[in-house]
Amino acid sequence: MENHTLYAIGAFAKLTAVTERTLRYYDRKGLLKPSSRNEYGHRFYTDKDLIQLQKILTLKYLDFSLEDIAAYLARPEEDMQQSLASQYEMLQKKQQHLERVLETIGRMQRISEGAGKIDSDLLLVFIHYIQYEEHQKQWLSQKMPSSFVDALFMEGMAPEQRLEMERRLTAIVMELKQYYKQGKQPLDEEVLACGRRLVSLLEELLSPVFEGLNEAELAQIEVLDDAAQPMDPILFPNAFTKEEEAFLTKAFDHLEAAKKIKEGKTNE
């Protein structure tokens, strides 16, 4: 009769550097059942269980899910080379995703460094915009002149210049939201001054493009203000609440009216 060394769960855990809690979990999941139990229900493992555990830990290292590990252990004749090829492809996709996530977080951190404290909800909106930036470009390019879309996304702009522009825009958005939270009125001079800075910044960004557009192309851009053709709400989530939008509409309507009056006097 063949002799087997029996390990109580504590000794087996120490031998394998796997916690007792994990061993119990593997037992419940059916991944690694102890070879025997005594009358008190205590688990005992053998060298054969050690080999099984080594397989589990190796597959975990390869980032197989517990479900995939269970499936493989149930079919030991399965082609491991094919499984490795599939796993390699999956991990490459995961790596690419993680690289995009890291790039997104890094970009948002660089923007926020110069824009002050950003509240959590707005931060998530900004991250959403970065996440779907390429999809937004595609959506807008089907409806608007490409030169306008490029300017909107600061294509061709030097990285540091673009970062500075994003910081300034973010800081102004935060300032306007803060004025609303403070209970300021839309026509408060501080609110209007902030609004003027935003208009000036957008003109700096987009005016050179507008100058080169014909009437048909300018009409395309008006879709941004056309309530009958709303922007895709998934691609373009609103950074402002409805109450904040009403607040800003009053402020910018006033600025637009004041601009027209000034232009009228200038032309007299």
Tab-separated table of C-alpha atoms in Angstrom:
chain	number	residue	atom	x	y	z
A	1	MET	CA	0.000	0.000	0.000
A	2	GLU	CA	1.389	3.362	-1.066
A	3	ASN	CA	2.126	5.814	1.723
A	4	HIS	CA	1.157	9.451	1.398
A	5	THR	CA	2.280	12.307	3.566
A	6	LEU	CA	-0.757	14.026	5.038
A	7	TYR	CA	-0.688	17.750	5.694
A	8	ALA	CA	-3.186	19.482	7.941
A	9	ILE	CA	-4.466	22.696	6.404
A	10	GLY	CA	-2.149	24.851	8.526
A	11	ALA	CA	0.938	22.854	7.526
A	12	PHE	CA	-0.151	22.789	3.886
A	13	ALA	CA	-0.693	26.545	3.924
A	14	LYS	CA	2.779	27.089	5.399
A	15	LEU	CA	4.360	24.721	2.890
A	16	THR	CA	2.757	26.396	-0.139
A	17	ALA	CA	2.655	30.026	1.102
A	18	VAL	CA	-1.082	30.038	0.404
A	19	THR	CA	-3.370	31.193	3.198
A	20	GLU	CA	-5.795	28.819	4.915
A	21	ARG	CA	-8.583	31.160	3.869
A	22	THR	CA	-7.596	30.760	0.192
A	23	LEU	CA	-7.417	26.988	0.539
A	24	ARG	CA	-10.903	26.916	2.021
A	25	TYR	CA	-12.098	29.138	-0.827
A	26	TYR	CA	-10.577	26.805	-3.428
A	27	ASP	CA	-12.313	23.923	-1.683
A	28	ARG	CA	-15.714	25.670	-1.872
A	29	LYS	CA	-15.115	26.468	-5.558
A	30	GLY	CA	-14.200	22.876	-6.292
A	31	LEU	CA	-10.720	23.781	-7.509
A	32	LEU	CA	-8.792	21.958	-4.823
A	33	LYS	CA	-10.618	19.481	-2.640
A	34	PRO	CA	-8.546	18.062	0.252
A	35	SER	CA	-7.734	14.383	-0.160
A	36	SER	CA	-9.415	13.539	3.127
A	37	ARG	CA	-11.122	14.832	6.248
A	38	ASN	CA	-11.215	13.433	9.743
A	39	GLU	CA	-14.300	12.903	11.857
A	40	TYR	CA	-14.177	16.563	12.934
A	41	GLY	CA	-14.194	17.830	9.339
A	42	HIS	CA	-10.543	18.928	9.396
A	43	ARG	CA	-8.965	19.044	5.936
A	44	PHE	CA	-5.878	16.989	5.055
A	45	TYR	CA	-3.806	17.352	1.899
A	46	THR	CA	-1.284	15.122	0.117
A	47	ASP	CA	1.581	15.617	-2.325
A	48	LYS	CA	-0.925	15.012	-5.108
A	49	ASP	CA	-2.888	18.036	-3.882
A	50	LEU	CA	0.360	19.987	-3.922
A	51	ILE	CA	0.749	19.291	-7.645
A	52	GLN	CA	-2.855	20.387	-8.242
A	53	LEU	CA	-2.271	23.591	-6.306
A	54	GLN	CA	0.857	24.315	-8.323
A	55	LYS	CA	-1.227	24.100	-11.494
A	56	ILE	CA	-3.795	26.498	-10.049
A	57	LEU	CA	-1.147	29.025	-8.986
A	58	THR	CA	0.571	28.839	-12.372
A	59	LEU	CA	-2.702	29.443	-14.203
A	60	LYS	CA	-3.491	32.330	-11.845
A	61	TYR	CA	-0.081	33.814	-12.618
A	62	LEU	CA	-1.049	33.649	-16.299
A	63	ASP	CA	-4.171	35.655	-15.329
A	64	PHE	CA	-6.672	32.883	-16.046
A	65	SER	CA	-9.948	33.463	-14.219
A	66	LEU	CA	-11.005	30.954	-11.572
A	67	GLU	CA	-13.771	29.811	-13.927
A	68	ASP	CA	-11.239	29.166	-16.688
A	69	ILE	CA	-8.949	27.366	-14.245
A	70	ALA	CA	-11.797	25.118	-13.113
A	71	ALA	CA	-12.678	24.361	-16.736
A	72	TYR	CA	-9.074	23.496	-17.579
A	73	LEU	CA	-8.623	21.267	-14.527
A	74	ALA	CA	-11.817	19.442	-15.458
A	75	ARG	CA	-10.385	18.777	-18.941
A	76	PRO	CA	-6.656	18.085	-18.458
A	77	GLU	CA	-6.446	16.749	-22.015
A	78	GLU	CA	-7.242	20.216	-23.402
A	79	ASP	CA	-4.564	21.743	-25.668
A	80	MET	CA	-2.597	24.012	-23.350
A	81	GLN	CA	-0.738	25.624	-26.239
A	82	GLN	CA	-4.022	26.801	-27.728
A	83	SER	CA	-5.158	28.048	-24.327
A	84	LEU	CA	-1.911	30.002	-23.954
A	85	ALA	CA	-2.354	31.555	-27.392
A	86	SER	CA	-5.877	32.692	-26.502
A	87	GLN	CA	-4.729	33.968	-23.119
A	88	TYR	CA	-1.861	35.883	-24.722
A	89	GLU	CA	-4.276	37.640	-27.083
A	90	MET	CA	-6.613	38.492	-24.208
A	91	LEU	CA	-3.770	39.874	-22.082
A	92	GLN	CA	-2.548	42.024	-24.962
A	93	LYS	CA	-6.004	43.573	-25.227
A	94	LYS	CA	-6.075	44.090	-21.473
A	95	GLN	CA	-2.630	45.717	-21.629
A	96	GLN	CA	-3.772	48.073	-24.384
A	97	HIS	CA	-6.828	48.980	-22.316
A	98	LEU	CA	-4.697	49.640	-19.224
A	99	GLU	CA	-2.344	51.803	-21.259
A	100	ARG	CA	-5.308	53.884	-22.475
A	101	VAL	CA	-6.638	54.188	-18.932
A	102	LEU	CA	-3.227	55.260	-17.624
A	103	GLU	CA	-2.900	57.792	-20.432
A	104	THR	CA	-6.378	59.168	-19.646
A	105	ILE	CA	-5.672	59.482	-15.915
A	106	GLY	CA	-2.274	61.055	-16.573
A	107	ARG	CA	-3.753	63.601	-18.971
A	108	MET	CA	-6.522	64.496	-16.531
A	109	GLN	CA	-3.998	64.900	-13.725
A	110	ARG	CA	-1.879	67.232	-15.859
A	111	ILE	CA	-4.932	69.327	-16.717
A	112	SER	CA	-6.172	69.529	-13.131
A	113	GLU	CA	-2.739	70.502	-11.783
A	114	GLY	CA	-3.163	73.960	-13.237
A	115	ALA	CA	-6.937	74.247	-12.984
A	116	GLY	CA	-7.496	74.017	-9.239
A	117	LYS	CA	-9.796	71.624	-7.391
A	118	ILE	CA	-12.344	69.900	-9.621
A	119	ASP	CA	-15.451	68.356	-8.053
A	120	SER	CA	-15.872	64.620	-8.510
A	121	ASP	CA	-18.876	64.680	-10.870
A	122	LEU	CA	-17.224	67.151	-13.229
A	123	LEU	CA	-13.975	65.200	-13.093
A	124	LEU	CA	-15.814	62.094	-14.290
A	125	VAL	CA	-17.418	64.087	-17.123
A	126	PHE	CA	-14.001	65.317	-18.248
A	127	ILE	CA	-12.583	61.781	-18.117
A	128	HIS	CA	-15.571	60.604	-20.161
A	129	TYR	CA	-14.744	63.213	-22.792
A	130	ILE	CA	-11.143	62.026	-22.974
A	131	GLN	CA	-12.296	58.394	-23.123
A	132	TYR	CA	-14.619	59.017	-26.073
A	133	GLU	CA	-12.564	61.682	-27.825
A	134	GLU	CA	-12.000	59.682	-31.032
A	135	HIS	CA	-15.682	58.739	-31.231
A	136	GLN	CA	-16.633	62.390	-30.718
A	137	LYS	CA	-14.373	63.443	-33.579
A	138	GLN	CA	-15.959	60.861	-35.868
A	139	TRP	CA	-19.494	61.935	-34.907
A	140	LEU	CA	-18.775	65.644	-35.423
A	141	SER	CA	-16.823	65.075	-38.640
A	142	GLN	CA	-19.970	63.647	-40.240
A	143	LYS	CA	-21.833	66.876	-39.533
A	144	MET	CA	-19.261	69.682	-39.584
A	145	PRO	CA	-16.247	70.939	-41.537
A	146	SER	CA	-13.120	68.977	-40.697
A	147	SER	CA	-11.131	72.168	-40.084
A	148	PHE	CA	-13.608	73.182	-37.378
A	149	VAL	CA	-13.496	69.749	-35.743
A	150	ASP	CA	-9.692	69.812	-35.778
A	151	ALA	CA	-9.677	73.233	-34.124
A	152	LEU	CA	-12.239	72.127	-31.552
A	153	PHE	CA	-9.969	69.267	-30.510
A	154	MET	CA	-6.818	71.400	-30.809
A	155	GLU	CA	-5.310	69.184	-33.487
A	156	GLY	CA	-1.879	70.319	-34.598
A	157	MET	CA	-1.376	72.361	-31.453
A	158	ALA	CA	1.879	71.866	-29.572
A	159	PRO	CA	1.345	69.564	-26.539
A	160	GLU	CA	2.274	72.221	-23.976
A	161	GLN	CA	0.099	74.814	-25.683
A	162	ARG	CA	-2.824	72.407	-25.764
A	163	LEU	CA	-2.333	71.514	-22.106
A	164	GLU	CA	-2.334	75.193	-21.154
A	165	MET	CA	-5.523	75.783	-23.159
A	166	GLU	CA	-7.237	72.795	-21.505
A	167	ARG	CA	-6.199	74.043	-18.078
A	168	ARG	CA	-7.548	77.522	-18.740
A	169	LEU	CA	-10.855	76.198	-20.071
A	170	THR	CA	-11.222	73.822	-17.119
A	171	ALA	CA	-10.438	76.564	-14.608
A	172	ILE	CA	-13.061	78.872	-16.126
A	173	VAL	CA	-15.716	76.135	-16.107
A	174	MET	CA	-14.964	75.470	-12.446
A	175	GLU	CA	-15.112	79.188	-11.651
A	176	LEU	CA	-18.532	79.573	-13.306
A	177	LYS	CA	-19.902	76.567	-11.433
A	178	GLN	CA	-18.523	77.982	-8.206
A	179	TYR	CA	-20.251	81.322	-8.775
A	180	TYR	CA	-23.556	79.497	-9.196
A	181	LYS	CA	-22.999	77.541	-5.973
A	182	GLN	CA	-22.204	80.783	-4.161
A	183	GLY	CA	-25.604	82.150	-5.177
A	184	LYS	CA	-24.308	84.938	-7.390
A	185	GLN	CA	-26.666	86.409	-9.964
A	186	PRO	CA	-26.044	85.801	-13.687
A	187	LEU	CA	-25.428	89.519	-14.286
A	188	ASP	CA	-22.990	89.851	-11.395
A	189	GLU	CA	-19.850	91.527	-12.731
A	190	GLU	CA	-17.633	88.654	-11.531
A	191	VAL	CA	-19.784	86.155	-13.443
A	192	LEU	CA	-19.794	88.333	-16.562
A	193	ALA	CA	-16.023	88.867	-16.363
A	194	CYS	CA	-15.517	85.103	-16.173
A	195	GLY	CA	-17.893	84.660	-19.102
A	196	ARG	CA	-15.906	87.182	-21.148
A	197	ARG	CA	-12.722	85.241	-20.473
A	198	LEU	CA	-14.392	82.060	-21.707
A	199	VAL	CA	-15.663	83.765	-24.866
A	200	SER	CA	-12.222	85.261	-25.469
A	201	LEU	CA	-10.566	81.881	-25.038
A	202	LEU	CA	-12.971	80.184	-27.444
A	203	GLU	CA	-12.470	82.973	-29.979
A	204	GLU	CA	-8.716	82.506	-29.669
A	205	LEU	CA	-9.215	78.819	-30.380
A	206	LEU	CA	-11.821	78.971	-33.145
A	207	SER	CA	-11.744	82.399	-34.812
A	208	PRO	CA	-8.905	81.547	-37.226
A	209	VAL	CA	-11.000	78.647	-38.525
A	210	PHE	CA	-14.225	80.635	-38.852
A	211	GLU	CA	-12.467	83.136	-41.081
A	212	GLY	CA	-11.787	80.421	-43.652
A	213	LEU	CA	-15.288	78.910	-43.773
A	214	ASN	CA	-17.918	79.630	-46.400
A	215	GLU	CA	-21.618	80.185	-45.667
A	216	ALA	CA	-22.561	76.538	-46.154
A	217	GLU	CA	-19.863	75.407	-43.740
A	218	LEU	CA	-20.898	78.009	-41.181
A	219	ALA	CA	-24.470	76.741	-41.436
A	220	GLN	CA	-23.213	73.225	-40.639
A	221	ILE	CA	-21.751	74.454	-37.367
A	222	GLU	CA	-25.104	75.864	-36.253
A	223	VAL	CA	-26.148	72.273	-35.511
A	224	LEU	CA	-24.431	72.795	-32.145
A	225	ASP	CA	-27.232	75.207	-31.177
A	226	ASP	CA	-30.067	73.389	-32.939
A	227	ALA	CA	-32.429	71.878	-30.357
A	228	ALA	CA	-34.048	69.794	-33.101
A	229	GLN	CA	-30.737	68.007	-33.689
A	230	PRO	CA	-29.377	67.389	-30.200
A	231	MET	CA	-25.866	66.170	-29.548
A	232	ASP	CA	-25.459	62.500	-28.717
A	233	PRO	CA	-25.888	62.498	-24.901
A	234	ILE	CA	-23.652	59.453	-24.467
A	235	LEU	CA	-20.753	60.933	-26.405
A	236	PHE	CA	-21.282	64.476	-25.124
A	237	PRO	CA	-22.484	64.467	-21.491
A	238	ASN	CA	-23.362	67.896	-20.135
A	239	ALA	CA	-20.887	69.348	-17.650
A	240	PHE	CA	-23.627	71.587	-16.214
A	241	THR	CA	-26.929	70.912	-14.451
A	242	LYS	CA	-30.131	72.384	-15.921
A	243	GLU	CA	-30.085	75.051	-13.213
A	244	GLU	CA	-26.488	75.939	-14.038
A	245	GLU	CA	-27.366	76.040	-17.740
A	246	ALA	CA	-30.186	78.517	-17.096
A	247	PHE	CA	-27.801	80.624	-14.996
A	248	LEU	CA	-25.163	80.633	-17.759
A	249	THR	CA	-27.700	81.290	-20.522
A	250	LYS	CA	-28.734	84.550	-18.842
A	251	ALA	CA	-25.130	85.613	-18.411
A	252	PHE	CA	-24.071	84.832	-21.993
A	253	ASP	CA	-27.259	86.294	-23.500
A	254	HIS	CA	-26.394	89.520	-21.701
A	255	LEU	CA	-22.814	89.408	-23.011
A	256	GLU	CA	-24.062	88.785	-26.566
A	257	ALA	CA	-26.529	91.668	-26.359
A	258	ALA	CA	-23.849	93.985	-24.986
A	259	LYS	CA	-21.505	92.950	-27.812
A	260	LYS	CA	-24.130	93.742	-30.477
A	261	ILE	CA	-24.805	97.134	-28.931
A	262	LYS	CA	-21.077	97.877	-28.890
A	263	GLU	CA	-20.667	96.750	-32.493
A	264	GLY	CA	-23.649	98.899	-33.500
A	265	LYS	CA	-22.131	101.986	-31.918
A	266	THR	CA	-18.791	101.240	-33.527
A	267	ASN	CA	-20.409	101.080	-36.982
A	268	GLU	CA	-22.220	104.417	-36.570
